[in-house]
PDB file of C-alpha atoms in Angstrom:
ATOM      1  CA  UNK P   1      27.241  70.662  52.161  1.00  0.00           C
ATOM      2  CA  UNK P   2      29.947  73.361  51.480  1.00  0.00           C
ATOM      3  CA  UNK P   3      30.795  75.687  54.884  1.00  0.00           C
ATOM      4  CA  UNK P   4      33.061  77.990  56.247  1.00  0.00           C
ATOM      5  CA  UNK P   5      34.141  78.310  60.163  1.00  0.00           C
ATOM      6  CA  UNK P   6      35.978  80.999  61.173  1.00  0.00           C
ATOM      7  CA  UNK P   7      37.540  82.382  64.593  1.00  0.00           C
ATOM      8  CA  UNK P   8      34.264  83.823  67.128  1.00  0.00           C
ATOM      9  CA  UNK P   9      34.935  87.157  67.572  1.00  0.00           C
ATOM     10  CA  UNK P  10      35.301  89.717  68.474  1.00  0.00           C
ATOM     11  CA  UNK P  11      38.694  90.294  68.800  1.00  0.00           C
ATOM     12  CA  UNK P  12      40.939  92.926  69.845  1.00  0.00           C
ATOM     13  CA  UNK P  13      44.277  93.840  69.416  1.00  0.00           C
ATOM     14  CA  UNK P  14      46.466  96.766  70.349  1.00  0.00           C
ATOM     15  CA  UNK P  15      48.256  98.741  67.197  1.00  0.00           C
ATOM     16  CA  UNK P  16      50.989  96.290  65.539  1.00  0.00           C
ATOM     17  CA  UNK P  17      50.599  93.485  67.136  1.00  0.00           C
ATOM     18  CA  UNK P  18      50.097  90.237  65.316  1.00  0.00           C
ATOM     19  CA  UNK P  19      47.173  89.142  63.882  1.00  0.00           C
ATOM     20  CA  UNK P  20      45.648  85.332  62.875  1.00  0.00           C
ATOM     21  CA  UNK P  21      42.127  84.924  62.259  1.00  0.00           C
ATOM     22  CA  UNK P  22      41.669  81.185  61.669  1.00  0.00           C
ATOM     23  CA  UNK P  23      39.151  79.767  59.284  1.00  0.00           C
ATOM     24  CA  UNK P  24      38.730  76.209  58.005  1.00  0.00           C
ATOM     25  CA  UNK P  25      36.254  74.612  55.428  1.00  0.00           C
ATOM     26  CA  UNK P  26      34.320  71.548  54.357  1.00  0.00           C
ATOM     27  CA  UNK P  27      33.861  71.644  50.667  1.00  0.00           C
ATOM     28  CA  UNK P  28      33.624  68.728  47.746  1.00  0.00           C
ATOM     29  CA  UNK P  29      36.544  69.235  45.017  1.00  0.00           C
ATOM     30  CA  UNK P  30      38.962  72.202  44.992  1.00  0.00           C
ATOM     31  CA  UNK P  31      37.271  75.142  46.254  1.00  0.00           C
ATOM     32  CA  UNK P  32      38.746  78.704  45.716  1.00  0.00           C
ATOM     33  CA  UNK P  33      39.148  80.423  49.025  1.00  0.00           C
ATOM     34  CA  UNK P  34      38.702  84.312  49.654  1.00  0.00           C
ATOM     35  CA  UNK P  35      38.971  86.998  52.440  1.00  0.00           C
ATOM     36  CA  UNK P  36      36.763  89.397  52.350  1.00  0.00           C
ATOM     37  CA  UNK P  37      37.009  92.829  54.640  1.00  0.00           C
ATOM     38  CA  UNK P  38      33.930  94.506  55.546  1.00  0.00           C
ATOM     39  CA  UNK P  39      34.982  98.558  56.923  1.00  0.00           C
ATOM     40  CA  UNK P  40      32.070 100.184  58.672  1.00  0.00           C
ATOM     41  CA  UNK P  41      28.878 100.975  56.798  1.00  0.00           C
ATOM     42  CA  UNK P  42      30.077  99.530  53.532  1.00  0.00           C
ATOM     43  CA  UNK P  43      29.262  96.471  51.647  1.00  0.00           C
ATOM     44  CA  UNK P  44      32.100  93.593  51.783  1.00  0.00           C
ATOM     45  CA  UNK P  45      35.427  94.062  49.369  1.00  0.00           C
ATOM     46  CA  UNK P  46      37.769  91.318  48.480  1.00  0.00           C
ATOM     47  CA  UNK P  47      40.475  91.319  50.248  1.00  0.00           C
ATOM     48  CA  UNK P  48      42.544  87.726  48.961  1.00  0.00           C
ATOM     49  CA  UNK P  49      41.903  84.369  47.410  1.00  0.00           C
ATOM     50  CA  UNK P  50      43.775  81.671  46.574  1.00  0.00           C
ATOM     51  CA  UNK P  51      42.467  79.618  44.143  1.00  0.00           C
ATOM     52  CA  UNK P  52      44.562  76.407  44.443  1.00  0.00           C
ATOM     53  CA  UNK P  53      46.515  74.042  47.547  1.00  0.00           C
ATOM     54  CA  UNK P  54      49.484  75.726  48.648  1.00  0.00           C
ATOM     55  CA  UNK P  55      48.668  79.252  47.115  1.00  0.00           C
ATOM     56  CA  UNK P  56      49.414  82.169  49.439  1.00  0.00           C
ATOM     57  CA  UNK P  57      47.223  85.348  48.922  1.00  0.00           C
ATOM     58  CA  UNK P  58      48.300  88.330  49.712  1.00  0.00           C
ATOM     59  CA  UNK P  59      47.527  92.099  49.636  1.00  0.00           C
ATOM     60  CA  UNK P  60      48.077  95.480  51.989  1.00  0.00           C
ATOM     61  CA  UNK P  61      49.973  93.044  54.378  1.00  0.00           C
ATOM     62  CA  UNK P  62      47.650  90.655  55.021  1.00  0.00           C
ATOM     63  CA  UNK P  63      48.141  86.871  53.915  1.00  0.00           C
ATOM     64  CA  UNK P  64      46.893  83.742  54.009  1.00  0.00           C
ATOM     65  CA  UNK P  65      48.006  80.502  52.815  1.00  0.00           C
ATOM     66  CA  UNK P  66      45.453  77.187  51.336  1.00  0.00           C
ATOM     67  CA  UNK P  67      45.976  74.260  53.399  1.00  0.00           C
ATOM     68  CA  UNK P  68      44.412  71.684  51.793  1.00  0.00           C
ATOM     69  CA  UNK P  69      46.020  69.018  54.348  1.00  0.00           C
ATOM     70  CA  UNK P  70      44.383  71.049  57.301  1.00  0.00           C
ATOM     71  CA  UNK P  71      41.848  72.511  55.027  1.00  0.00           C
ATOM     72  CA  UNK P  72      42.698  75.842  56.278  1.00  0.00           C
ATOM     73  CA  UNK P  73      43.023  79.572  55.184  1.00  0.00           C
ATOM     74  CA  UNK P  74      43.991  81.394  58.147  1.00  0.00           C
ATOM     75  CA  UNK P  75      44.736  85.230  57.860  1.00  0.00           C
ATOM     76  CA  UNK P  76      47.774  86.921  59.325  1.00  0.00           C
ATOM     77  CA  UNK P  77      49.084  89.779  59.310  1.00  0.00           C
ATOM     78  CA  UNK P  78      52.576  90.549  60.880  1.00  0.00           C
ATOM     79  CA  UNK P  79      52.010  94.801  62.338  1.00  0.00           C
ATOM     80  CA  UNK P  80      48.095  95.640  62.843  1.00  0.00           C
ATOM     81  CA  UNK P  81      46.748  99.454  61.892  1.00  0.00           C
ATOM     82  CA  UNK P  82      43.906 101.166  63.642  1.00  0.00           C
ATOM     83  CA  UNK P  83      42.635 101.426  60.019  1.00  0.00           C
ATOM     84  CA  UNK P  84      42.447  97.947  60.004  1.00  0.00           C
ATOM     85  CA  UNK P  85      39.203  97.751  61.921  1.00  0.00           C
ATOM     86  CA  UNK P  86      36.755  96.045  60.244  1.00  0.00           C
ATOM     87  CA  UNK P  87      34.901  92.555  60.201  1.00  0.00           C
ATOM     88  CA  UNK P  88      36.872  90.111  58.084  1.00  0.00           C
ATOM     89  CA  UNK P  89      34.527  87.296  56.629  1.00  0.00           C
ATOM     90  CA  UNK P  90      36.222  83.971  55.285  1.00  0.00           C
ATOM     91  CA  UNK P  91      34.589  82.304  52.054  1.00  0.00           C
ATOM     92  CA  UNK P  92      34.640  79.503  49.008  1.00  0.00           C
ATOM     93  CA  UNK P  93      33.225  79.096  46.322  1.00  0.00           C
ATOM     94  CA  UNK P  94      32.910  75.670  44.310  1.00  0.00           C
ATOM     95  CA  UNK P  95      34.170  74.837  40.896  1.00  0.00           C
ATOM     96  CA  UNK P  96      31.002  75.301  38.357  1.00  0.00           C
ATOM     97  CA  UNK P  97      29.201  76.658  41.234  1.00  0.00           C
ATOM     98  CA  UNK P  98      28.508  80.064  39.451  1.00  0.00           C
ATOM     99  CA  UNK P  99      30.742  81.817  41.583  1.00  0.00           C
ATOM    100  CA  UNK P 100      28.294  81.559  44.821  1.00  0.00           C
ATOM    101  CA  UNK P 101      30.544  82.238  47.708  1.00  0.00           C
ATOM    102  CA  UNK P 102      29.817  80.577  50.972  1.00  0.00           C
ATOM    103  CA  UNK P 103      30.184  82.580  53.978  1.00  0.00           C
ATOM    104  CA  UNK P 104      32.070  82.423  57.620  1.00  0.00           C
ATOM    105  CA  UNK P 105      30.129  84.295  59.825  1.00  0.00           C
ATOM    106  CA  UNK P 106      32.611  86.817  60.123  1.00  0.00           C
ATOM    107  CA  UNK P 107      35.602  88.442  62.804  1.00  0.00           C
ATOM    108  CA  UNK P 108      34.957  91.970  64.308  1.00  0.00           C
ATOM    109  CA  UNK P 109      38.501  93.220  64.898  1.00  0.00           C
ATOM    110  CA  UNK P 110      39.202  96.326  66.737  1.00  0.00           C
ATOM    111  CA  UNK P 111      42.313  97.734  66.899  1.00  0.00           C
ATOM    112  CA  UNK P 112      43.207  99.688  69.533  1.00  0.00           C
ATOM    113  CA  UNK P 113      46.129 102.772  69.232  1.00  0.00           C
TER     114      UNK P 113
ATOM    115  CA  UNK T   1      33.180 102.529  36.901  1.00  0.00           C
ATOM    116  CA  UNK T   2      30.736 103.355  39.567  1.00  0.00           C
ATOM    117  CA  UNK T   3      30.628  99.715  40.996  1.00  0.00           C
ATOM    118  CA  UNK T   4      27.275  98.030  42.100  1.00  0.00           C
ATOM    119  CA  UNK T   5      24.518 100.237  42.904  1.00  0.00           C
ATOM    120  CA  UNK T   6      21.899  99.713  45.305  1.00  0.00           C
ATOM    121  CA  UNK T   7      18.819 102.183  46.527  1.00  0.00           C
ATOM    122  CA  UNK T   8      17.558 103.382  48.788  1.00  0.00           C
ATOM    123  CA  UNK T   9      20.950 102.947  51.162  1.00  0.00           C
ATOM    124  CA  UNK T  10      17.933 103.254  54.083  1.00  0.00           C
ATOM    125  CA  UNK T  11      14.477 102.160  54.457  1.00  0.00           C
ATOM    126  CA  UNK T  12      12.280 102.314  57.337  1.00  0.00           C
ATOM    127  CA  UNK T  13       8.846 101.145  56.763  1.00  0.00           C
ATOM    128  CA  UNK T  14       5.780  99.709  58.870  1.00  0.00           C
ATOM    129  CA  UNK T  15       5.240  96.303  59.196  1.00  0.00           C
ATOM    130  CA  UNK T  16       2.906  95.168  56.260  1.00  0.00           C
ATOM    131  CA  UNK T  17       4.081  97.653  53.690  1.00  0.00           C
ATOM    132  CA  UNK T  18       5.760  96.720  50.786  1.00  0.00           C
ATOM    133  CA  UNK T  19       9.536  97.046  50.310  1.00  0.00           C
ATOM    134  CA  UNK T  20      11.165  96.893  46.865  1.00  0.00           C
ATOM    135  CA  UNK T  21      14.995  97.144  46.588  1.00  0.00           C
ATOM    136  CA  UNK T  22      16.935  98.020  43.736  1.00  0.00           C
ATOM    137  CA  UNK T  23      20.557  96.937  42.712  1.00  0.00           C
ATOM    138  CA  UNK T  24      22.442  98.407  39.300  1.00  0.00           C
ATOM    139  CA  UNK T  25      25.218  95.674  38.819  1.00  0.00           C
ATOM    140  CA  UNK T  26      28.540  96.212  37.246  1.00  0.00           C
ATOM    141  CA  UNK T  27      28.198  96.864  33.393  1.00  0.00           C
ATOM    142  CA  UNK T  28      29.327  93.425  31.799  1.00  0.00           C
ATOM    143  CA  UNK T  29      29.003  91.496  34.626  1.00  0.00           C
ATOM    144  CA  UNK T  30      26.407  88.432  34.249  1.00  0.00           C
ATOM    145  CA  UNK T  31      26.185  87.103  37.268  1.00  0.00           C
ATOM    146  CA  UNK T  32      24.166  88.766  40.252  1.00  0.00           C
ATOM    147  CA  UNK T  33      23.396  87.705  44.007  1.00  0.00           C
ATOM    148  CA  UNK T  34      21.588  88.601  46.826  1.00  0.00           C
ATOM    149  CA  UNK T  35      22.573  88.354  49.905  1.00  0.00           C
ATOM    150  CA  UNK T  36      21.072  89.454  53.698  1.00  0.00           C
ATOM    151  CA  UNK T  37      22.903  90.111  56.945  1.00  0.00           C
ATOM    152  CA  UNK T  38      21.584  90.005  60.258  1.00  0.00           C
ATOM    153  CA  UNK T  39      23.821  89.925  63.736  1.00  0.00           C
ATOM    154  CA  UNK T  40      22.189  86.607  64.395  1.00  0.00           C
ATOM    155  CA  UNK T  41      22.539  84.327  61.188  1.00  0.00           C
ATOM    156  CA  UNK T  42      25.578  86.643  59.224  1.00  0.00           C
ATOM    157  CA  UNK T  43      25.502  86.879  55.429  1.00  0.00           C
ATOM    158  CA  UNK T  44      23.072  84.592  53.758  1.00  0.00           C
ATOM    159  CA  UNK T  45      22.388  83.868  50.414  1.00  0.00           C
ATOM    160  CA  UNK T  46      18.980  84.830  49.116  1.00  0.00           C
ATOM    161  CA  UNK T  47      19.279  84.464  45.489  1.00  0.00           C
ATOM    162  CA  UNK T  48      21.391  84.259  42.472  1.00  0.00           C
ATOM    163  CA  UNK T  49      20.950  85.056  38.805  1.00  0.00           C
ATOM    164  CA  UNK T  50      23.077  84.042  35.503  1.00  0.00           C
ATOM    165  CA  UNK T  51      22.476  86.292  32.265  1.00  0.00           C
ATOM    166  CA  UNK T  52      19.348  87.333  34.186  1.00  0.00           C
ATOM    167  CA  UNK T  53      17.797  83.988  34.696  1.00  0.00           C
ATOM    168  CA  UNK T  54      17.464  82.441  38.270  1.00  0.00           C
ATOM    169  CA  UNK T  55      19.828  80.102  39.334  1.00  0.00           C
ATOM    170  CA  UNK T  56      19.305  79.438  42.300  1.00  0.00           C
ATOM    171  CA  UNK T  57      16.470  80.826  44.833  1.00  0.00           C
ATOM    172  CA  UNK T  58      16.493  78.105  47.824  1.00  0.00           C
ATOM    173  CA  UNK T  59      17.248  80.712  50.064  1.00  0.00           C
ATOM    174  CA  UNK T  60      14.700  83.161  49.985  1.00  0.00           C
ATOM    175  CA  UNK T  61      12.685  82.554  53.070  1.00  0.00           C
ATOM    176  CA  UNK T  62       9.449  82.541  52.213  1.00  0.00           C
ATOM    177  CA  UNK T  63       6.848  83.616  49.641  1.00  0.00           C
ATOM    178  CA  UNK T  64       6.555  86.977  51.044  1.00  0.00           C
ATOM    179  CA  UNK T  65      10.457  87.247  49.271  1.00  0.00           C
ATOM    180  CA  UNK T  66      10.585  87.822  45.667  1.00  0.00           C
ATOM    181  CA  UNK T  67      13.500  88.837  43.263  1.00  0.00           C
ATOM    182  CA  UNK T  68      13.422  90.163  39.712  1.00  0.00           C
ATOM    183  CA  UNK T  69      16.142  90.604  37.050  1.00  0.00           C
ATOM    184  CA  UNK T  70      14.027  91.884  34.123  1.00  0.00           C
ATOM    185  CA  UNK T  71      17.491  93.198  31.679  1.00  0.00           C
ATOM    186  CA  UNK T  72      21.427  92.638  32.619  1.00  0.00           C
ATOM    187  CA  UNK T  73      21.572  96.550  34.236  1.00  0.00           C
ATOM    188  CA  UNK T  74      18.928  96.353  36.745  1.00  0.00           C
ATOM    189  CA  UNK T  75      17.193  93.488  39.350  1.00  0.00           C
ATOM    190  CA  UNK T  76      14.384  94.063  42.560  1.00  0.00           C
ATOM    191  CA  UNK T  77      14.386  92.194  45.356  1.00  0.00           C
ATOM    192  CA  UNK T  78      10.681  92.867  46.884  1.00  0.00           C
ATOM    193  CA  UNK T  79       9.473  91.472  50.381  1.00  0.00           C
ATOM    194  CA  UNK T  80       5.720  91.702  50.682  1.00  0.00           C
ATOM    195  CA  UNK T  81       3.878  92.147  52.860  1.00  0.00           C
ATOM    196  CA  UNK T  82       7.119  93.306  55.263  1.00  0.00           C
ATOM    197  CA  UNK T  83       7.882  92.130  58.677  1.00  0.00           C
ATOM    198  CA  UNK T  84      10.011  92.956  61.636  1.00  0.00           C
ATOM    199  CA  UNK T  85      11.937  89.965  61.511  1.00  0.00           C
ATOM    200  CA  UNK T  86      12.586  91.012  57.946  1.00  0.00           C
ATOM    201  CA  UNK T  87      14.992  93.971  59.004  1.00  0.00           C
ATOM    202  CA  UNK T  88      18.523  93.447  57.994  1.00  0.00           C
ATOM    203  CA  UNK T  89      21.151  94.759  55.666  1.00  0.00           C
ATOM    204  CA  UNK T  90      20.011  93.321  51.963  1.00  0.00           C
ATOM    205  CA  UNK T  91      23.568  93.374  49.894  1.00  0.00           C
ATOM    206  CA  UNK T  92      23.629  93.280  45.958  1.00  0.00           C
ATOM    207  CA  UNK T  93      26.692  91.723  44.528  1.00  0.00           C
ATOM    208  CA  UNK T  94      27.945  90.648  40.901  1.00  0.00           C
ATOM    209  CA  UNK T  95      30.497  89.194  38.673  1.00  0.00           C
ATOM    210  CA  UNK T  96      31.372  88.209  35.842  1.00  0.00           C
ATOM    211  CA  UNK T  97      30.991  84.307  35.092  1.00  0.00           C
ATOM    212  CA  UNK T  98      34.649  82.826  35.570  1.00  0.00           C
ATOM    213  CA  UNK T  99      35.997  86.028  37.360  1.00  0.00           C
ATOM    214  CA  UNK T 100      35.351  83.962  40.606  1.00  0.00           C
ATOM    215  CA  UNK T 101      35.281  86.879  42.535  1.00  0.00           C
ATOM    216  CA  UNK T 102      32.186  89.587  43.652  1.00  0.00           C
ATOM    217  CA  UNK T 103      31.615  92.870  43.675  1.00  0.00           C
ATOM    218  CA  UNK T 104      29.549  94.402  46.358  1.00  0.00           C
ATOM    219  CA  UNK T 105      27.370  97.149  46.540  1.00  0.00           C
ATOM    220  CA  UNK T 106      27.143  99.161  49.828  1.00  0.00           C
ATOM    221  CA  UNK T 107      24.004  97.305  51.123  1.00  0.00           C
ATOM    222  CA  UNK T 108      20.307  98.788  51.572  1.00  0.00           C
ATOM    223  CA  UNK T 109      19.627  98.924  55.683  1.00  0.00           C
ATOM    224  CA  UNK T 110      15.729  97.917  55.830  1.00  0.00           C
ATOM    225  CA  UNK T 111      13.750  98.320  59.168  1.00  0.00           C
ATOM    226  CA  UNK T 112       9.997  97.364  59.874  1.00  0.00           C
ATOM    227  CA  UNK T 113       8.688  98.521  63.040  1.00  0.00           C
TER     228      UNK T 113
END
């Protein structure tokens, strides 16, 4: 079946240092792939997708890039924030699958100032 | 718009009683999905409707789980007769059907002592 395996956590970093969290998938077809940030005592937001090989997602300087040779979607990002705290949870979701999303089990980062 | 809502944000309840959660999805939005987190398994998928009829409910755990979406604006997710193994963070989420991306609400914390 489809799944997601992301980086064990936790992990953590002082202020802008780099940052990857790696996550690869097993998945039949072309999945879409997402990041999704989870701040503290909130529910999970989208944070990027990439919906096809070779895409690079990108938003409030994170990135990631779909590797369907590695089948990969790690995210970086280049100068780390305190803000940035959070758990970051890699996902896909299936063509015609309804838009389920299947679930890493998700990256604690703390960022330390 | 006020995004996906879900009540009560906190529930602490004896271990027997009845819990019944409530989620308010996105107006226009015909897809919904629950999903549980725990530290030890992460985000699971419980159950997923489209245009208010259930897709898919292989992961509810047991019989004591049951979900609801009686109209497009409102779906339950009820767990009787509650248990402590039951206590988690139960997140509503929705979309709309080719969006391929969902909306989360901020998650109803359950406990049964």
């Amino acid at each position: 079946g489809d799944s997601v395996t992301q980086m064990e956590g936790p992990v953590t970093l002082s202020e802008e240092a780099f940052l990857t969290i790696n996550c690869t998938y097993t998945a039949t077809g072309y999945p879409s792939l997402f990041w999704y940030v989870q701040y503290p005592g909130e529910g999970l937001q989208l944070l990027l997708k990439a919906t096809k090989a070779d895409d690079k997602g990108s938003n409030k300087g994170f990135e990631a890039t779909y590797r369907k040779e590695t089948t990969s979607f790690h995210l970086e990002k280049g100068s780390v924030q305190v803000s940035d705290s959070a758990v970051y949870f890699c996902a896909l979701s299936v063509p015609f699958g309804n838009e389920k999303l299947t679930f890493g089990t998700g990256t604690r980062l703390t960022i330390i100032p | 718009d006020a995004g996906v809502i879900q009540s009560p944000r906190h529930e602490v309840t004896e271990m027997g009683q009845e819990v019944t959660l409530r989620c308010k999805p996105i107006s226009g939005h015909n897809s919904l999905f629950w999903y549980r987190q725990t530290m030890m398994r992460g985000l699971e998928l419980l159950i997923y409707f489209n245009n208010n009829v259930p897709i898919d409910d292989s992961g509810m755990p047991e019989d004591r789980f049951s979900a609801k979406m009686p109209n497009a604006s409102f779906s339950t997710l009820k767990i009787q007769p509650s248990e402590p193994r039951d206590s988690a963070v139960y997140f509503c989420a929705s979309s709309h059907t080719g969006a391929n991306v969902l909306t989360f609400g901020a998650g109803s914390r359950l406990t049964v002592l």
